Amino acid sequence: MAYAVLVDNVSKQFRLGKAEQYGMLREALISGAKRLFLGKTRKEDILLALSNISFEIKVGEVVGLIGRNGAGKSTLLKVLSRISSPTSGRVIVNGRVASLLEVGTGFHEELTGRENVYLNGSILGMAKKEVEAKFDAIVDFAGVERFIDTPIKRYSTGMRLRLGFAVAAHLDPEVLLVDEVLAVGDAGFQKKCLNTMEDLRSGGRTVIFVSHNMAAVENLCTRCIWIDGGRVREDGDSRTVIQSYMATFADLQQATSDLSAITARHGSGEARYTSIELLNKERLSQPVTRSGDRLVVRLHYDANKAIPHPDFMLRFHSEMGTLITETGTWHHGIDILEVPQGKGYVDLEIDNLTLMPASYYISVMIGGVGGIVYDHVEHCVKLQIEGSSDIYRSSRVTDSRYGIVYFPQRWHLGQLRHSALD
């Protein structure tokens, strides 16, 4: 079978603090003068984002691209979509390519949604007649009919993503590149996206899908490529590769809840999480957590300077990476005026942990005003939930066969005769 994508010994490096290309002759001359008088760029100023990556994707394959933040996944997609050129090696993509790598890529802030559909379609290689023929379907898919003649700068992040994906999906590309399309948008839109990618697969199209939702990757993709530190660590059957990838989180978290040594994290670093403790209601260490337990998650942090209006955030994920819930101080309407320089901690109190017995992961983030991220560490603590006979007060132990979560509940049987356990 012919290949749709060929990546041959590709490397990509960036000079930290340097523009990759020069837009003006003056900038090139200034840069040349700096190198002449200050010397060559130091070795530590070079970031090797991709290192000698090679693989081939056949026509009609749907391939998942997984890895931790900063592993090189997005850089690889930008190289495949020709947004960025490789430093060495070669990339061949056969057929028309559509990519959704960043929310609103190709959108102009001052233009309306209607105008941006035509602009974005043109950027992706669609003729005007083709856009006109598919315009109604694009708008309907995105669900932005009421706002189609509103300037895009007034769109929410979710609206931008929906419109961008709608244009890319209706391009009918031979190769579709998608980066974290499930990270934004409601459940209905996410289902639309997955159905669209499934239709593309059924139609013999090639899809490269980046996501932290391992359940979605395993369900959609027959093959998975794991990128780690800019290299291909494993390439093969999705279930096998995902199991190997998730096992690295388990090994890390069984050893310690100390976060200070974790390098696979994002953020500016002015404030960072240093450790996480799982405590009981008396604020004592809780080595075993059961369904229905009261749990206190203590988040220790260290701020290099005073941080205004921070948001402490926490997410629970299933073992396959599905987001179960997200909470934070912002969700509760708590406006912290400032975190002073130095160390401290905050506690999240959970009165009734409604998770069924299984393994879960906790991700944490410190955000700020204007969308700034100070620290973001994914899957940094493994939480093992044990069964309990107490959640239904029936002396009957629950386990993972009964789902992911339970709800505090009671039955009323009317006139039916019954017996109940004390």
XYZ file of C-alpha atoms in Angstrom:
422
model
C 0.000 0.000 0.000
C 1.270 3.471 -0.886
C 2.294 5.775 1.921
C 0.537 9.040 2.732
C 3.263 10.390 5.024
C 6.973 9.655 5.041
C 9.225 11.037 7.786
C 12.874 10.229 7.155
C 15.486 10.965 9.829
C 13.927 14.332 10.745
C 15.469 16.643 13.337
C 14.322 20.094 14.386
C 16.251 22.513 16.539
C 15.426 25.970 17.854
C 17.653 28.754 19.106
C 16.136 29.805 22.399
C 15.374 33.507 22.475
C 15.962 33.800 18.713
C 13.495 34.272 15.893
C 13.651 31.338 13.505
C 13.434 33.587 10.456
C 14.031 37.263 9.788
C 11.256 39.354 8.323
C 13.417 42.420 7.584
C 16.914 43.019 6.243
C 17.639 45.233 9.271
C 16.922 42.329 11.652
C 19.247 40.024 9.728
C 22.038 42.641 9.796
C 21.603 43.248 13.532
C 21.671 39.515 14.214
C 24.799 39.106 12.099
C 26.509 41.943 13.974
C 25.655 40.326 17.319
C 27.180 37.024 16.223
C 30.284 38.859 14.981
C 30.916 40.727 18.237
C 29.383 38.360 20.801
C 30.368 35.062 19.247
C 28.318 32.055 18.164
C 25.210 30.902 19.928
C 26.126 28.927 23.030
C 25.431 25.206 22.992
C 22.935 25.501 25.848
C 20.874 27.984 23.796
C 19.982 25.262 21.279
C 16.822 23.226 21.887
C 16.622 19.951 19.971
C 12.848 19.477 19.734
C 13.017 16.491 17.339
C 15.925 14.092 16.978
C 16.293 11.671 14.043
C 12.609 10.708 13.812
C 11.602 8.229 11.113
C 8.287 6.512 10.339
C 5.888 5.852 7.467
C 2.075 6.132 7.527
C 0.046 4.286 4.906
C -2.928 5.719 3.057
C -6.078 5.334 5.141
C -4.339 4.809 8.488
C -5.535 6.667 11.575
C -2.501 7.103 13.801
C -2.408 8.419 17.344
C 0.523 10.562 18.416
C 1.023 10.486 22.181
C 3.579 11.751 24.691
C 3.940 14.147 27.561
C 3.875 17.923 27.224
C 7.077 19.140 25.620
C 7.858 15.769 24.026
C 7.802 17.217 20.480
C 4.345 16.171 19.230
C 3.157 19.649 18.201
C 6.532 20.453 16.631
C 6.277 17.288 14.539
C 2.779 18.231 13.352
C 3.982 21.703 12.370
C 6.749 20.107 10.310
C 4.242 17.752 8.656
C 1.897 20.647 7.853
C 4.791 22.706 6.431
C 4.319 25.488 8.986
C 7.903 24.812 10.050
C 10.804 23.304 8.110
C 12.952 20.493 9.511
C 16.557 21.316 10.405
C 17.606 18.045 8.775
C 15.941 15.053 7.172
C 12.994 14.994 4.805
C 9.202 14.902 5.003
C 6.897 13.796 2.183
C 3.110 14.185 2.473
C 1.058 12.925 -0.479
C -2.251 14.666 -1.099
C -4.085 17.684 0.246
C -3.359 18.388 3.910
C -5.702 20.021 6.425
C -4.443 20.785 9.912
C -5.984 22.008 13.133
C -2.966 22.641 15.316
C -3.929 25.735 17.265
C -7.260 27.345 18.016
C -8.099 29.868 15.317
C -5.075 29.225 13.118
C -5.518 31.385 10.017
C -8.272 33.540 11.525
C -8.147 37.332 11.297
C -9.370 39.082 14.443
C -11.160 41.952 12.707
C -13.012 39.827 10.146
C -16.369 38.204 10.785
C -16.909 34.464 11.105
C -18.296 34.381 7.561
C -15.259 36.187 6.146
C -12.906 33.945 8.117
C -14.530 30.802 6.729
C -13.624 31.975 3.231
C -10.158 33.136 4.357
C -9.394 29.930 6.258
C -10.736 27.796 3.427
C -8.476 29.622 0.979
C -5.457 29.086 3.246
C -6.278 25.363 3.361
C -6.474 25.207 -0.428
C -10.222 25.392 -1.086
C -11.563 27.302 -4.102
C -14.240 29.943 -3.480
C -16.922 27.813 -5.161
C -15.978 24.885 -2.935
C -16.345 27.032 0.190
C -19.698 28.376 -1.043
C -20.992 24.862 -1.650
C -20.017 23.736 1.857
C -20.622 26.983 3.749
C -23.964 26.038 5.313
C -22.642 22.640 6.402
C -19.552 24.269 7.945
C -21.588 26.782 9.931
C -24.069 24.134 11.041
C -21.270 21.823 12.195
C -19.637 24.636 14.174
C -22.937 25.710 15.727
C -22.212 29.432 15.338
C -25.130 30.473 13.105
C -26.126 33.393 15.350
C -22.619 34.797 15.375
C -21.454 34.122 11.818
C -21.466 37.855 10.975
C -19.800 38.864 14.265
C -16.060 39.722 14.283
C -14.014 36.693 15.286
C -12.302 38.660 18.080
C -15.564 38.414 20.033
C -15.707 34.608 19.739
C -14.923 32.427 22.726
C -12.083 29.912 22.534
C -14.596 27.100 22.046
C -16.360 28.900 19.189
C -13.041 29.505 17.412
C -12.085 25.856 17.755
C -15.449 24.627 16.477
C -15.314 26.905 13.437
C -11.679 26.041 12.697
C -12.320 22.295 12.910
C -15.467 22.617 10.786
C -13.516 24.272 7.956
C -10.686 21.726 8.151
C -13.074 18.748 8.256
C -15.096 19.928 5.245
C -11.973 20.384 3.149
C -12.139 16.627 2.461
C -8.369 16.317 2.825
C -6.304 13.268 1.990
C -4.376 13.874 5.241
C -5.859 15.507 8.370
C -3.601 16.605 11.257
C -5.404 17.262 14.541
C -3.797 18.490 17.770
C -5.863 18.233 20.983
C -9.215 19.011 19.364
C -10.875 17.319 22.355
C -9.260 19.705 24.856
C -11.819 22.454 24.159
C -15.537 22.244 23.485
C -18.529 20.522 25.008
C -19.333 16.817 24.884
C -21.603 17.230 21.852
C -18.889 18.916 19.805
C -16.283 16.344 20.869
C -18.604 13.585 19.664
C -18.983 15.398 16.323
C -15.194 15.579 15.983
C -14.731 11.886 16.722
C -17.529 10.938 14.320
C -15.978 13.103 11.597
C -12.573 11.474 12.041
C -14.249 8.060 12.002
C -15.968 8.995 8.709
C -12.622 10.103 7.261
C -11.108 6.773 8.242
C -14.009 4.887 6.653
C -13.509 6.943 3.496
C -9.855 5.929 3.211
C -8.455 9.253 4.467
C -5.333 9.471 6.613
C -5.581 11.037 10.072
C -2.833 11.875 12.575
C -4.468 12.513 15.932
C -2.748 14.049 18.979
C -4.580 13.752 22.287
C -4.007 13.129 25.984
C -7.289 11.189 26.067
C -5.947 7.654 25.748
C -9.433 6.132 25.579
C -10.229 8.239 22.505
C -6.867 7.391 20.907
C -7.329 3.659 21.479
C -10.905 3.738 20.195
C -10.107 5.760 17.067
C -6.567 4.686 16.149
C -5.307 1.242 15.219
C -1.702 2.403 15.490
C 0.050 4.676 17.946
C 3.413 6.482 17.938
C 4.851 7.488 21.324
C 7.140 10.533 21.193
C 9.453 11.003 24.173
C 12.160 13.664 24.367
C 11.942 14.382 20.638
C 12.416 10.716 19.662
C 10.154 7.821 18.723
C 10.111 5.651 21.834
C 7.558 3.109 20.622
C 5.512 2.568 17.462
C 2.905 -0.158 17.108
C -0.546 -1.413 18.083
C -2.432 1.310 19.969
C -3.340 -0.768 23.026
C 0.231 -2.023 23.479
C 1.850 1.402 23.067
C -0.676 3.121 25.351
C -0.135 0.531 28.070
C 3.627 1.105 27.892
C 3.127 4.880 28.010
C 0.723 4.816 30.961
C 3.030 2.451 32.860
C 5.649 5.217 33.024
C 3.236 7.330 35.064
C 2.544 4.443 37.406
C 6.246 3.805 38.009
C 6.835 7.469 38.756
C 3.971 7.971 41.145
C 4.336 4.762 43.130
C 7.766 5.979 44.161
C 6.972 9.490 45.438
C 4.597 12.433 45.493
C 7.539 14.849 45.368
C 6.996 17.019 42.286
C 10.127 19.158 42.535
C 12.220 16.773 40.423
C 9.654 16.393 37.613
C 10.929 18.049 34.428
C 7.962 17.120 32.176
C 5.944 20.210 33.084
C 4.793 23.424 31.433
C 4.556 26.989 32.667
C 6.585 30.118 33.296
C 7.893 28.762 36.616
C 7.304 31.809 38.833
C 5.219 29.507 41.025
C 5.519 25.722 41.076
C 4.033 22.773 42.871
C 6.632 20.973 44.986
C 4.645 18.045 46.402
C 1.188 16.570 46.931
C -0.132 14.875 50.045
C -3.248 12.713 50.365
C -4.680 13.192 53.865
C -7.695 12.089 55.887
C -10.127 14.443 57.618
C -7.752 14.795 60.582
C -5.034 15.959 58.147
C -3.012 12.780 58.700
C -1.459 10.737 55.895
C -3.999 8.429 54.236
C -2.134 5.419 52.792
C -5.352 3.709 51.638
C -8.239 5.600 50.024
C -11.629 3.901 49.618
C -14.754 4.785 47.710
C -16.836 7.120 49.858
C -13.890 8.312 51.963
C -13.360 11.921 52.880
C -10.122 13.027 51.219
C -7.941 16.106 51.604
C -5.534 16.835 48.748
C -2.790 19.140 50.026
C -0.929 21.004 47.266
C 2.452 22.398 48.307
C 3.868 25.234 46.207
C 6.874 27.538 46.020
C 6.576 31.050 44.513
C 9.708 32.833 43.288
C 7.883 36.154 43.518
C 4.482 37.481 44.567
C 1.764 36.143 42.205
C -1.438 38.205 41.776
C -4.849 36.486 41.500
C -3.671 32.875 41.095
C -5.974 29.946 40.367
C -5.054 26.600 41.944
C -6.483 23.848 39.766
C -6.724 20.057 39.973
C -7.986 17.408 37.572
C -8.843 13.742 38.038
C -8.257 11.408 35.083
C -9.090 7.763 34.557
C -6.278 5.290 33.971
C -6.762 5.779 30.224
C -6.513 9.564 30.490
C -10.218 10.448 30.283
C -10.986 13.619 32.227
C -13.382 12.771 35.053
C -13.576 16.161 36.716
C -11.775 19.488 36.977
C -11.938 21.854 39.897
C -10.089 24.921 41.099
C -10.345 27.990 43.242
C -11.802 29.847 40.221
C -14.610 27.283 39.891
C -15.621 28.018 43.486
C -15.632 31.791 42.943
C -12.588 32.272 45.147
C -10.462 35.259 44.113
C -7.082 34.974 45.832
C -5.662 38.483 45.847
C -2.028 37.420 45.966
C 0.303 34.553 46.786
C 3.386 36.018 48.524
C 6.898 34.958 47.617
C 7.926 31.762 49.346
C 6.486 28.358 50.188
C 2.961 27.423 51.205
C 0.115 25.014 50.595
C -3.600 24.889 49.828
C -6.030 22.103 50.704
C -8.837 20.703 48.583
C -11.389 18.979 50.833
C -13.544 16.271 49.251
C -16.352 15.261 51.594
C -17.302 12.093 49.732
C -14.972 10.606 47.127
C -17.458 9.168 44.638
C -14.888 7.276 42.546
C -15.328 3.529 42.100
C -12.355 1.224 42.824
C -9.680 1.635 40.135
C -6.481 3.555 39.411
C -6.717 7.285 38.718
C -4.296 10.112 38.029
C -4.193 13.646 39.371
C -2.983 16.578 37.262
C -2.351 20.024 38.754
C -1.995 23.556 37.430
C -1.411 27.086 38.738
C -2.907 29.707 36.432
C -3.198 33.472 36.491
C -4.820 36.520 34.951
C -4.989 36.615 31.148
C -4.565 32.868 30.718
C -0.990 32.736 32.001
C 0.169 29.321 33.233
C 2.739 29.283 36.025
C 2.898 25.502 36.403
C 1.163 22.527 34.798
C 2.068 18.940 35.695
C 0.050 16.140 34.142
C -0.664 12.733 35.711
C 1.684 13.592 38.569
C 0.105 11.430 41.298
C -1.433 7.994 40.994
C -4.507 7.554 43.187
C -5.485 3.963 43.889
C -9.088 3.674 45.103
C -9.992 0.544 47.043
C -13.449 -0.992 47.374
C -15.717 -0.154 50.289
C -18.739 -1.846 51.827
C -19.886 1.474 53.219
C -20.976 3.558 50.234
C -24.416 1.928 50.000
C -24.392 0.838 53.662
C -25.135 -2.683 52.519
C -21.957 -4.560 53.496
C -21.557 -5.369 49.800
C -18.221 -4.379 48.331
C -18.215 -2.484 45.032
C -15.537 -2.759 42.366
C -14.644 -1.438 38.894
C -17.307 -3.611 37.220
C -19.891 -1.055 38.342
C -18.452 1.966 36.536
C -16.181 4.923 37.290
C -18.280 6.920 39.757
C -21.244 6.372 42.032
C -23.903 8.814 43.203
C -25.233 9.148 46.763
C -28.719 7.684 46.340
C -31.608 5.762 47.871
C -34.439 3.502 46.661
C -38.115 3.804 47.541
C -40.098 0.661 46.748
C -43.631 1.761 47.597
C -45.783 -1.192 48.694
C -43.307 -3.875 47.578
C -42.325 -6.282 50.312
C -38.581 -6.455 50.900
C -35.856 -7.130 53.414
C -32.978 -4.751 54.112
C -29.554 -5.305 55.589
C -28.875 -3.492 58.846
